[in-house]
mmCIF file of C-alpha atoms in Angstrom:
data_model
loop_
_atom_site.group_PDB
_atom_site.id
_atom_site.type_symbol
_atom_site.label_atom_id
_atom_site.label_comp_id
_atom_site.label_asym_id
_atom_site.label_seq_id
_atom_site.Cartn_x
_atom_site.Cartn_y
_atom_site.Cartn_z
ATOM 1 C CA UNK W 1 98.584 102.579 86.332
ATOM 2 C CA UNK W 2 101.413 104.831 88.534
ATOM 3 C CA UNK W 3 104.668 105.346 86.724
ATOM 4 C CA UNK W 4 107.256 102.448 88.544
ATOM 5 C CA UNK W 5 111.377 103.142 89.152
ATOM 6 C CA UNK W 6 113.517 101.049 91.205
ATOM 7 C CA UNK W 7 113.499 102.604 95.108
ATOM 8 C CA UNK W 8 116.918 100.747 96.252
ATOM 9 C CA UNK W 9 116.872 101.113 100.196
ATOM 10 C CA UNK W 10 120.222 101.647 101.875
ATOM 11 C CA UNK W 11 121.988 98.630 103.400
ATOM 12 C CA UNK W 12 123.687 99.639 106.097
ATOM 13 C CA UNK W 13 122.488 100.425 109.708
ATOM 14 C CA UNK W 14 123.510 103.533 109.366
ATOM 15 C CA UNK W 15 122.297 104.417 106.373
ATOM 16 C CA UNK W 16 118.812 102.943 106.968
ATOM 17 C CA UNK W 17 118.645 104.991 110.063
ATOM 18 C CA UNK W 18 119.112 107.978 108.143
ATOM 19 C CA UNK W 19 115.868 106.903 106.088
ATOM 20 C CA UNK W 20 113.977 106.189 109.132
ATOM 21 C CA UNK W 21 115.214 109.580 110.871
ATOM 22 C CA UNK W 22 113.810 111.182 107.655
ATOM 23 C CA UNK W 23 110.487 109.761 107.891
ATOM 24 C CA UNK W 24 110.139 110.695 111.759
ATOM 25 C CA UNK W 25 111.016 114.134 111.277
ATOM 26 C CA UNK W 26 108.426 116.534 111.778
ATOM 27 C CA UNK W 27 105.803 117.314 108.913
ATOM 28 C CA UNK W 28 107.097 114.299 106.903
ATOM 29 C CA UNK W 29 104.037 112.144 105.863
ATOM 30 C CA UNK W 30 104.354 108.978 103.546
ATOM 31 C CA UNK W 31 103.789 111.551 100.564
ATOM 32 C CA UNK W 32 106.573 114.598 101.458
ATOM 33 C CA UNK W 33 109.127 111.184 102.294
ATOM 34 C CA UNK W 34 108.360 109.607 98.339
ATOM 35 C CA UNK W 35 108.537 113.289 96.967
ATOM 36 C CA UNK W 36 111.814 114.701 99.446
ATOM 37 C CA UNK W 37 113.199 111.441 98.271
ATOM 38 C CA UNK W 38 112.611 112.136 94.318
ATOM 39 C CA UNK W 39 113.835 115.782 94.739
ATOM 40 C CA UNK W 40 117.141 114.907 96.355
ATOM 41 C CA UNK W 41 118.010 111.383 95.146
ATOM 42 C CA UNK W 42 118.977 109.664 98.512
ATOM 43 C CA UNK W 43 117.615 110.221 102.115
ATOM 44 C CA UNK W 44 120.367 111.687 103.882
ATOM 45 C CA UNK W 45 120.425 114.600 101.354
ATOM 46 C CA UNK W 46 116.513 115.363 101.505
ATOM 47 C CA UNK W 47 117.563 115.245 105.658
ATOM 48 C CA UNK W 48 119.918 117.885 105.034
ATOM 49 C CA UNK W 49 117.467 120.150 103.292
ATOM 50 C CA UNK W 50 114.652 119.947 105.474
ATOM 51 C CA UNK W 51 115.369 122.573 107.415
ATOM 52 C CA UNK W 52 115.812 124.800 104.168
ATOM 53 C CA UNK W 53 112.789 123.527 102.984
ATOM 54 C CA UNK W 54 110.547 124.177 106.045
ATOM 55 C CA UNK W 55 111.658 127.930 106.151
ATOM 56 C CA UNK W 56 110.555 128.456 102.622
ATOM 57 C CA UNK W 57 107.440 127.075 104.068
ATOM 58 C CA UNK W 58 107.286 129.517 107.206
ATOM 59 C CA UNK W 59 108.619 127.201 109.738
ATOM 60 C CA UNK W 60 111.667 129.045 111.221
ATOM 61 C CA UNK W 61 112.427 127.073 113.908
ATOM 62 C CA UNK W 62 112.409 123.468 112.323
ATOM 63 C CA UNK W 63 114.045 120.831 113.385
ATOM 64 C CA UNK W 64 115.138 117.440 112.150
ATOM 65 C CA UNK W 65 114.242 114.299 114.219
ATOM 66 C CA UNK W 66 116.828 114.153 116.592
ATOM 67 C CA UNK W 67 119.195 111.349 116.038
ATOM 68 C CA UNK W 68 118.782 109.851 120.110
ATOM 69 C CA UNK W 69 114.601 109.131 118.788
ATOM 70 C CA UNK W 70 115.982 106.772 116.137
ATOM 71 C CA UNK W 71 118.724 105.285 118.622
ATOM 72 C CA UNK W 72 115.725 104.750 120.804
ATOM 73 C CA UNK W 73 113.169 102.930 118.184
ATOM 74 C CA UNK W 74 115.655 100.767 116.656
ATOM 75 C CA UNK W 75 116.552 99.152 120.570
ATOM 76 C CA UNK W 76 112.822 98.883 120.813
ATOM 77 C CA UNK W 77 112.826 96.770 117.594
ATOM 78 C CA UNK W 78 115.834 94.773 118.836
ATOM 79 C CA UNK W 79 114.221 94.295 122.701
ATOM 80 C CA UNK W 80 110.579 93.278 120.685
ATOM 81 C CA UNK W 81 112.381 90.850 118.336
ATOM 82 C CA UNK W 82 110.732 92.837 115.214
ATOM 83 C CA UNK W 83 112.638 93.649 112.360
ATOM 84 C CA UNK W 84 112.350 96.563 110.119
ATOM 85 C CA UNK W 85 111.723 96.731 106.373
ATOM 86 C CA UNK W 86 112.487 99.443 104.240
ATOM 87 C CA UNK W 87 110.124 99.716 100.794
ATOM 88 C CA UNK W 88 112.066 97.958 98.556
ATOM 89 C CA UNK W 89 113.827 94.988 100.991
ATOM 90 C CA UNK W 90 113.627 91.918 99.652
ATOM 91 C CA UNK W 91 111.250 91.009 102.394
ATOM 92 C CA UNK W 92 108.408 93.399 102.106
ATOM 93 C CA UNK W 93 105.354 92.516 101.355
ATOM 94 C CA UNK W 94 105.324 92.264 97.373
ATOM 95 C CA UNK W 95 101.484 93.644 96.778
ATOM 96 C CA UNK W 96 102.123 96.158 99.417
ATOM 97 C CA UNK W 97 105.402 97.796 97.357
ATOM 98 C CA UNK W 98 102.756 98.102 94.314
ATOM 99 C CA UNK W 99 100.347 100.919 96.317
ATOM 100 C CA UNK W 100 101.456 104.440 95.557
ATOM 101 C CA UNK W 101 101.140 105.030 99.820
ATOM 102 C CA UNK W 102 103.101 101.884 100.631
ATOM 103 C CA UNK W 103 104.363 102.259 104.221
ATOM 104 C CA UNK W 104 108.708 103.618 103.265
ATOM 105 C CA UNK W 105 109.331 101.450 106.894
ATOM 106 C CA UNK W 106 107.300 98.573 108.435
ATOM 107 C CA UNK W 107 107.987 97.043 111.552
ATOM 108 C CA UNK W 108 107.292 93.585 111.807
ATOM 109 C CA UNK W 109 107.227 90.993 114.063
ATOM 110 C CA UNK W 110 106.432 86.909 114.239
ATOM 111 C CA UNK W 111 106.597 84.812 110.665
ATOM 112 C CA UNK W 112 108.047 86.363 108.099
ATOM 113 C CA UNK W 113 106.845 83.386 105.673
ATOM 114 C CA UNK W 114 103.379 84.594 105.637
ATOM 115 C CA UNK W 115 104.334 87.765 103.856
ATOM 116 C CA UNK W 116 105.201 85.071 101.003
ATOM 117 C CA UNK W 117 101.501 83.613 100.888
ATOM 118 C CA UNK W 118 98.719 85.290 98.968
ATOM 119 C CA UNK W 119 96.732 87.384 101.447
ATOM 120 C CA UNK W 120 92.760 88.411 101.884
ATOM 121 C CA UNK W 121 91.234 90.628 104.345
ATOM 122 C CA UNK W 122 89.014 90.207 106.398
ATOM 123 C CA UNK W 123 87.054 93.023 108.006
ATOM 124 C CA UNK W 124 83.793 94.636 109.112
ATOM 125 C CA UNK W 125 81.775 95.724 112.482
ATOM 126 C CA UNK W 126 83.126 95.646 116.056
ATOM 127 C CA UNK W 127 79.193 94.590 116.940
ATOM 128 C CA UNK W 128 78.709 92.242 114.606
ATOM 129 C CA UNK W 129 76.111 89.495 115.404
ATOM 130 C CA UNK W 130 76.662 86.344 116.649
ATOM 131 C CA UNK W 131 75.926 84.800 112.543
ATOM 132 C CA UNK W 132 78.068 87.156 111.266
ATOM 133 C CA UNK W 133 80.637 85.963 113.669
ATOM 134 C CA UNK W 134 80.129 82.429 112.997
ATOM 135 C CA UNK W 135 80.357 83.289 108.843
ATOM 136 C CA UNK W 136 83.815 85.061 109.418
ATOM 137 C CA UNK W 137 84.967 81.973 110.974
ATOM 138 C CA UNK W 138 83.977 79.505 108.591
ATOM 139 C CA UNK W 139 85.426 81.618 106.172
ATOM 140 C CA UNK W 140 88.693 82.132 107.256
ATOM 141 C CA UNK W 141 88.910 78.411 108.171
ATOM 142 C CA UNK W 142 88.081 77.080 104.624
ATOM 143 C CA UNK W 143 90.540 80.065 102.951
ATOM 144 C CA UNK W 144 93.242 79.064 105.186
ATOM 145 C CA UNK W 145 92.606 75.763 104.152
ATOM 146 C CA UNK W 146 93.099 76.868 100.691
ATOM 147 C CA UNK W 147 96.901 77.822 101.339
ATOM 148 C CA UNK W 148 95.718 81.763 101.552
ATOM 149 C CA UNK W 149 97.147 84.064 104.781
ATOM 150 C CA UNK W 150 94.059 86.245 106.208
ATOM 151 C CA UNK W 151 94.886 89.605 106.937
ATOM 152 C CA UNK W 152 92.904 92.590 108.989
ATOM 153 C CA UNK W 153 93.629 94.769 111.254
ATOM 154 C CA UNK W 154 93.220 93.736 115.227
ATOM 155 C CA UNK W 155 89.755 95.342 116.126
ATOM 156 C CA UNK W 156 86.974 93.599 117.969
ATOM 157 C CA UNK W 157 84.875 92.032 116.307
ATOM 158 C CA UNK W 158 84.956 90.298 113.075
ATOM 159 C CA UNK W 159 88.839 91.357 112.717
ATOM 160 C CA UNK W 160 89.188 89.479 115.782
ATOM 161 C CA UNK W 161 87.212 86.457 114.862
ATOM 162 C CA UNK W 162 89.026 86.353 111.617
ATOM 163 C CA UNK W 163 92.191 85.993 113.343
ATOM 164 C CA UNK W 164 91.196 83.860 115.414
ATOM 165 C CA UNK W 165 89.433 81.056 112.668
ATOM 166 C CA UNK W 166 93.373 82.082 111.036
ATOM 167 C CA UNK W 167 95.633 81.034 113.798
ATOM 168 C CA UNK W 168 96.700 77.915 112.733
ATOM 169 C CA UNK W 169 96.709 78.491 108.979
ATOM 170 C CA UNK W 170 98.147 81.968 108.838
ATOM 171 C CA UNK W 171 97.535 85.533 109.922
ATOM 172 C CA UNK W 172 98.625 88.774 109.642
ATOM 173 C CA UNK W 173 97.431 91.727 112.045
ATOM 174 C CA UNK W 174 98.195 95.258 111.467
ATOM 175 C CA UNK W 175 98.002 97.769 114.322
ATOM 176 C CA UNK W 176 97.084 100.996 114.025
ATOM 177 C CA UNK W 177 99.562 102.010 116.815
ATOM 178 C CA UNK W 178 103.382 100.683 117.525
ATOM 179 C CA UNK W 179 104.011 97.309 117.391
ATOM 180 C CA UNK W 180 104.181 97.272 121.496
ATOM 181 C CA UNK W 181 100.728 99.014 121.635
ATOM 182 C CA UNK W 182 97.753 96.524 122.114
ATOM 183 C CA UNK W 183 94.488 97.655 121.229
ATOM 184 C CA UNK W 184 91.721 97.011 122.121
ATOM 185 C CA UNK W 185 92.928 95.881 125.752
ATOM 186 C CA UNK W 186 90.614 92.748 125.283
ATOM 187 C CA UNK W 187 92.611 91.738 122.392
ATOM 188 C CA UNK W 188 95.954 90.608 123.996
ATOM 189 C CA UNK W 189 95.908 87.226 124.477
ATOM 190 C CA UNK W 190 94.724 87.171 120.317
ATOM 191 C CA UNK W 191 97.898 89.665 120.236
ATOM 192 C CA UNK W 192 100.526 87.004 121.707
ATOM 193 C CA UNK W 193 98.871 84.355 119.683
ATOM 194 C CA UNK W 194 99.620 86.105 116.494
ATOM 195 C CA UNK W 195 102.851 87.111 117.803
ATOM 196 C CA UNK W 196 103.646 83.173 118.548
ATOM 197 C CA UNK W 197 102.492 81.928 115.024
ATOM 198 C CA UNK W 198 100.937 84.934 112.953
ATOM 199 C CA UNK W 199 102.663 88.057 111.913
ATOM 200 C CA UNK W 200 102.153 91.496 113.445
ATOM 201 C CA UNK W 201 102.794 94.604 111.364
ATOM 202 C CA UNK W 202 103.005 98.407 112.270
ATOM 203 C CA UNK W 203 104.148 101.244 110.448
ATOM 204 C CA UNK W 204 104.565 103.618 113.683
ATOM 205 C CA UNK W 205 107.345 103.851 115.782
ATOM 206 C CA UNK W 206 107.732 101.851 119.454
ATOM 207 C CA UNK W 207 104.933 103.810 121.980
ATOM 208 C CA UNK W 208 103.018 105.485 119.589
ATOM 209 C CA UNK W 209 99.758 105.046 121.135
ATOM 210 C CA UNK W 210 97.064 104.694 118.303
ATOM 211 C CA UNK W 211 94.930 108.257 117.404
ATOM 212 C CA UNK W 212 92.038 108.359 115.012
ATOM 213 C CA UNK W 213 93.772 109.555 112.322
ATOM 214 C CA UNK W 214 96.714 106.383 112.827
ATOM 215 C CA UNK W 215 93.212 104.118 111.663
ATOM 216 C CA UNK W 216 92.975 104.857 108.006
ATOM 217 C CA UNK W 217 96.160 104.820 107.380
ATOM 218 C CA UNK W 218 96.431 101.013 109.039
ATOM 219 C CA UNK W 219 93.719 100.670 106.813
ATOM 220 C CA UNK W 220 95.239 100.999 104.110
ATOM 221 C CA UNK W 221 97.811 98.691 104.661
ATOM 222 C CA UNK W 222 95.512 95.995 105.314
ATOM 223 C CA UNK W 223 94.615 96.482 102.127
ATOM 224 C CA UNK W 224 97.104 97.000 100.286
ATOM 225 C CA UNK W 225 98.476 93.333 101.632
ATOM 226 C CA UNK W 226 95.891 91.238 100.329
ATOM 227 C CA UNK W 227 94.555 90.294 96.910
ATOM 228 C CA UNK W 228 90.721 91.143 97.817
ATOM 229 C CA UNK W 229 89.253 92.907 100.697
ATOM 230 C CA UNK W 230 86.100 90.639 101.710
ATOM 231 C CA UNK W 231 83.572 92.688 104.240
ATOM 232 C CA UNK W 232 81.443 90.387 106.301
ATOM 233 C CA UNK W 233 79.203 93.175 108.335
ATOM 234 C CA UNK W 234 79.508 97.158 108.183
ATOM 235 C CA UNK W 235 77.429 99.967 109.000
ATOM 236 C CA UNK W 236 76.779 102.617 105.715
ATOM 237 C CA UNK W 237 79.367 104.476 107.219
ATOM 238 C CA UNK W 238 82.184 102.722 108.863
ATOM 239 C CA UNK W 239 86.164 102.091 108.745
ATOM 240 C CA UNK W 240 85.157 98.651 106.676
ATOM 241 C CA UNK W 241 83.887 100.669 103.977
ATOM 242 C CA UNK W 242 87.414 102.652 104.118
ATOM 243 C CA UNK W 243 88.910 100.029 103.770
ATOM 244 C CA UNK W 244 87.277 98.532 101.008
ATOM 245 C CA UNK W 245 87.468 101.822 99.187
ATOM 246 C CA UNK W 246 91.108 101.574 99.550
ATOM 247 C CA UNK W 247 91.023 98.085 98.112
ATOM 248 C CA UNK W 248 89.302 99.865 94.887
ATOM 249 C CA UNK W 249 91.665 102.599 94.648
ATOM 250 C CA UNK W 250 94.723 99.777 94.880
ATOM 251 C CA UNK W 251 93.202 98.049 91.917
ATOM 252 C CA UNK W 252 92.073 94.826 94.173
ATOM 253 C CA UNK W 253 89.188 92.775 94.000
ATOM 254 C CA UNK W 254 86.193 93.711 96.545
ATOM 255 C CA UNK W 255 83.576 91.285 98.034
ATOM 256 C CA UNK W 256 80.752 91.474 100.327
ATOM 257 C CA UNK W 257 78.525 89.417 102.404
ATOM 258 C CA UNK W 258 74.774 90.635 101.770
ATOM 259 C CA UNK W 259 72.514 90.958 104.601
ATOM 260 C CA UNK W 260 68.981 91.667 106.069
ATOM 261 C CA UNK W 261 68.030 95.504 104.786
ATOM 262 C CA UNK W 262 66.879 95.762 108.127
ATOM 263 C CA UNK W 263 69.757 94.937 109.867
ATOM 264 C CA UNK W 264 71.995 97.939 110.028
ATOM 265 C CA UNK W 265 75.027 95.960 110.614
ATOM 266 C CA UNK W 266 74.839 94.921 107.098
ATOM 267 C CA UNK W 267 74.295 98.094 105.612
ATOM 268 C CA UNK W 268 77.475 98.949 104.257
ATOM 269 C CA UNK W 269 77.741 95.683 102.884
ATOM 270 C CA UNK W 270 74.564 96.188 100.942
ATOM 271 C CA UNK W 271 75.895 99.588 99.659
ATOM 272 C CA UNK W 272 78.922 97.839 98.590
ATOM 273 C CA UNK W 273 77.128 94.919 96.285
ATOM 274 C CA UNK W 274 74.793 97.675 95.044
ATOM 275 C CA UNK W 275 77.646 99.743 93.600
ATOM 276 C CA UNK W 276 79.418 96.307 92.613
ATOM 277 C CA UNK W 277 81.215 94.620 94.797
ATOM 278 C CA UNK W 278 80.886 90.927 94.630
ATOM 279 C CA UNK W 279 78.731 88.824 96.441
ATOM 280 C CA UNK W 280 80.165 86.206 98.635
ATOM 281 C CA UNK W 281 78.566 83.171 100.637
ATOM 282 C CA UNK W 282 81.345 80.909 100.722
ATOM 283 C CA UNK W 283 84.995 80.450 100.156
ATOM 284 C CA UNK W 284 84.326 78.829 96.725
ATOM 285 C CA UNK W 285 83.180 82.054 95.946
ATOM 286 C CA UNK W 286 86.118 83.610 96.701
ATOM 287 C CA UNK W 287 88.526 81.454 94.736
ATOM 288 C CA UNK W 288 86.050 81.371 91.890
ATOM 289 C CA UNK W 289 86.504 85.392 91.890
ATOM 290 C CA UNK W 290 89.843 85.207 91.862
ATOM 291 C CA UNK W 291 90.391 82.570 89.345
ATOM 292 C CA UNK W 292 88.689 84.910 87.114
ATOM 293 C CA UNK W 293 90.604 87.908 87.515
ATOM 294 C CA UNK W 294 92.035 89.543 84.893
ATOM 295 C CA UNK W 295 95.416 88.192 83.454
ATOM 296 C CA UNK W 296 97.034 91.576 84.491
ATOM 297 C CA UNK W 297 95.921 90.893 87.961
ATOM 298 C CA UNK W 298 97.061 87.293 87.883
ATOM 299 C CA UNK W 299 100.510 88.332 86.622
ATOM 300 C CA UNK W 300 100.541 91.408 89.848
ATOM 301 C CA UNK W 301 99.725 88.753 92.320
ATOM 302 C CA UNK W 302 102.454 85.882 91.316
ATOM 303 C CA UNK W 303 105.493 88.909 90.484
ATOM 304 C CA UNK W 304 108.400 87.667 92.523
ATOM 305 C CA UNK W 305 109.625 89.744 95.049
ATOM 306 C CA UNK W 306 112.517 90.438 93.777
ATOM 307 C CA UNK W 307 111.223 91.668 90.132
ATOM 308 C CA UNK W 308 109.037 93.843 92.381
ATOM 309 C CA UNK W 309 109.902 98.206 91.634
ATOM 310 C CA UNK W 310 108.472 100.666 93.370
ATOM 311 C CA UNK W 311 105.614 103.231 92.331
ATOM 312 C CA UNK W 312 106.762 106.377 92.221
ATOM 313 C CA UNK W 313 104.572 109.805 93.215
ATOM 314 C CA UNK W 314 102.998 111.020 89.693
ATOM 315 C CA UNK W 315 105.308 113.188 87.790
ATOM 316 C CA UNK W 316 105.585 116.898 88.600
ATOM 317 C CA UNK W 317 107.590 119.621 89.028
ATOM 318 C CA UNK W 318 105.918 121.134 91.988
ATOM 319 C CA UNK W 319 108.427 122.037 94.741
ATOM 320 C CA UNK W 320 107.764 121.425 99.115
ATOM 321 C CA UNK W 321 107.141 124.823 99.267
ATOM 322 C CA UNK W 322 104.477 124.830 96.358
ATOM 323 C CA UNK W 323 102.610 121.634 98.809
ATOM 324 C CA UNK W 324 103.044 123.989 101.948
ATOM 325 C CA UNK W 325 101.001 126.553 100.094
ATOM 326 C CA UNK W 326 98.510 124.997 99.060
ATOM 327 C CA UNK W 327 97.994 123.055 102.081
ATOM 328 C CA UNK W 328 97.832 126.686 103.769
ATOM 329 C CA UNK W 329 95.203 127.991 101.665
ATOM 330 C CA UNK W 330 92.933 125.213 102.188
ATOM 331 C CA UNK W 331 92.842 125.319 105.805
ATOM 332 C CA UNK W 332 92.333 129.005 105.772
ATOM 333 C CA UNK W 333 89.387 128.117 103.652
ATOM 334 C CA UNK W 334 87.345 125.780 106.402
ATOM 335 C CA UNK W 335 86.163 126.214 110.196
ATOM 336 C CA UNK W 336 84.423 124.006 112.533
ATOM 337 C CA UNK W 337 81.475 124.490 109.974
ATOM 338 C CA UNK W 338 81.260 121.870 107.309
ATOM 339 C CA UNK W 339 82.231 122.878 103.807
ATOM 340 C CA UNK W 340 81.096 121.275 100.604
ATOM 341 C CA UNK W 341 84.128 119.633 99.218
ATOM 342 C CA UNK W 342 83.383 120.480 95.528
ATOM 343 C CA UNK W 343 82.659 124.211 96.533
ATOM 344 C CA UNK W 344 86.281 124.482 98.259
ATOM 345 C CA UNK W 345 88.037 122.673 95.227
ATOM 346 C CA UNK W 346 86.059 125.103 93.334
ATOM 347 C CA UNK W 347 87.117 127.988 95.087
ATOM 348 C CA UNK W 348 90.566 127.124 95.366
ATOM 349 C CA UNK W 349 90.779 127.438 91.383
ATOM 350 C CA UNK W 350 93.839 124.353 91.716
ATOM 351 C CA UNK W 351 93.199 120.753 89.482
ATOM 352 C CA UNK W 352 90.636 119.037 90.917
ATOM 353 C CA UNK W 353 93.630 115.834 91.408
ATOM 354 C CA UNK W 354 95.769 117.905 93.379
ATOM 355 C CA UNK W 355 93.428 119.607 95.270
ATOM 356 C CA UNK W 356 91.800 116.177 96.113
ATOM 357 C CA UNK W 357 95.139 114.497 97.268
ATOM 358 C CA UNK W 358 96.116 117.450 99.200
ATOM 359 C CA UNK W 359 92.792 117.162 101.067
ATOM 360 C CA UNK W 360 93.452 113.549 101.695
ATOM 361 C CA UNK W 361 96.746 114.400 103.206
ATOM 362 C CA UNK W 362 95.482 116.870 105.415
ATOM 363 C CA UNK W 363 92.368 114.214 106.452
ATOM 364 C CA UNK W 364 95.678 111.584 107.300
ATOM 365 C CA UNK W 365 97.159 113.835 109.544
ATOM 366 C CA UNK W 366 94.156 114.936 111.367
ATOM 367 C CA UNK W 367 93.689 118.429 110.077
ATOM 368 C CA UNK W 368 90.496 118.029 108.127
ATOM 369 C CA UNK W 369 87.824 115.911 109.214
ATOM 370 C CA UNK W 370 85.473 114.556 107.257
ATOM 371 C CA UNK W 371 81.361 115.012 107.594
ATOM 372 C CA UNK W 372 78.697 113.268 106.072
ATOM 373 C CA UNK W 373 77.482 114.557 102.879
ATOM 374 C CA UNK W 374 80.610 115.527 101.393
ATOM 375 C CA UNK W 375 81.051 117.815 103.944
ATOM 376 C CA UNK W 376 84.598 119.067 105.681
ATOM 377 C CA UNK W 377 85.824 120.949 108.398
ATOM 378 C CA UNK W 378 88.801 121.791 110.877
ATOM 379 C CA UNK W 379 90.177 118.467 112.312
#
């Protein structure tokens, strides 16, 4: 389990736009915020060093997120009726603060309640069949039923059917872009529906259109809201399976809905029960999982909000600088040809931890892409 410390956000508006101008400055990822903000105690401070910090790095002509951006996102939150939570509010989403990645801002917009309800997601393939459609619905129906909030994350397909089969009970989309982006286009009457009586959620700014590399990282959250991660279809290698290897990482429950071996649809979902995942045919089989969860995992799910503290990055002494370096060598390592990613942790002669979550950061950001095989290259 991460080490935990209280993260106290700031309380007034002009303090909490100094945290969000520190997370919109340039080269500032969810990790460099946690770790600026454990090297210089308060965000305002960690702003003033940035620039420092990014010329130890070899950026000499840094600069800070200009104040007029912020100004800009926080009358977009105001025009869109969202509101903005800082980690640590006492509004954000409780099993969401527990994640080591947990989003430092979230916009979000529609019932707030929800965020109080226990949460599953829902997710799997944007072609999924017209049975694996009708499942997802069923499901959600009889879970929603059950008093829990259905969370995914806006796609066609079964994220949209889930949503859908949640309206009335309780759901919660998160987008991959801003909170003003809809995507896909075909999914914006769903979008005002949710907006009406759901909840949306969105850790980018107003405009950002949504990139590849913006989908794990909604991923994540989806996630990281929700108790279990249930996949209904999924190809062997899809953004379901992500996001169900997220789910494993955050210590939650995962569940799958088997399928024909010939069907490749249900492929992933095969792979999943295979390697242990839970099989699910119903919503009693849900609950049933649950209910037999470990006490630990009872205890994380029921945690008032307000007991809630904050995971804090793993203990080290490594400075900015020491990241920047690293990060350096291992994109001077790879090309546009795929690299085995034991041979470059290998041959960068760093613990195979950090060298691993260094190569995830760089993946998040779009700088390393990902092959089959194990494989990586150039983003």
């Amino acid at each position: 389990m991460p080490s935990h410390h209280p993260l106290t956000p700031p309380h007034t508006e002009e303090d909490r736009a100094i945290w969000l101008r520190l997370l919109r400055s340039r080269r500032v990822g969810v990790s460099t915020f946690y770790r600026l903000m454990k090297e210089h105690g308060d965000a305002a401070a960690a702003l003033e060093a940035l620039p420092e910090i990014a010329r130890q790095a070899g950026v000499s002509d840094y600069q800070i997120c200009p104040q007029g951006v912020i100004d800009a996102e926080l009358r977009a939150g105001r025009k869109q009726g969202a509101r903005l939570l800082l980690r640590g509010d006492a509004d954000y989403p409780a099993l969401l603060a527990q994640i080591d990645d947990a989003p430092p801002a979230l916009w979000v917009k529609g019932d707030l309640s929800l965020l109080e309800r226990p949460a599953l997601a829902i997710v799997g393939a944007r072609n999924a069949s017209s049975l694996g459609h009708r499942f997802t619905r069923t499901l959600c129906r009889d879970l929603g039923a059950e008093g829990f909030a259905i969370a995914s994350g806006l796609a066609r397909g079964i994220d949209a059917s889930a949503h859908e089969a949640a309206l009335d009970t309780g759901t919660l989309a998160v987008l991959a872009g801003g909170l003003d982006q809809i995507y896909p286009a075909e999914n914006t009457a769903l979008y005002h529906s949710i907006a009406e009586s759901g909840l949306l959620l969105s850790e980018q700014p107003f405009g950002m259109k949504p990139f590849a590399r913006h989908f794990p990282m909604r991923n994540r959250i989806v996630s990281g809201l929700a108790r279990a991660t249930i996949v209904v279809e999924a190809a062997a290698r899809s953004g379901s399976l992500l996001t169900a290897g997220n789910a494993l990482d955050q210590g939650r429950e995962v569940m799958a809905v088997p399928g024909h071996p010939f069907d490749a649809r249900s492929a992933g979902c095969n792979i999943l029960l295979r390697d242990g995942a839970t099989l699910i045919r119903s919503a009693r089989d849900v609950i049933d999982t649950l209910a037999a969860a470990s006490p630990l995992a009872q205890t994380a799910m029921t945690t008032p909000q307000e007991a809630i503290t904050v995971p804090s990055p793993p203990a080290e002494t490594r400075t900015l600088a020491d990241h920047a370096a690293l990060h350096t060598e291992i994109l001077s390592r790879l090309s546009g040809a795929p690299l085995p990613e034991d041979d470059l942790i290998r041959d960068l002669g760093v613990a195979p931890e950090r060298a691993s979550a260094e190569i995830l950061n760089l993946e998040l950001d779009g700088r390393i892409a990902r092959k089959p095989g194990g494989m990586l290259a150039l983003g």
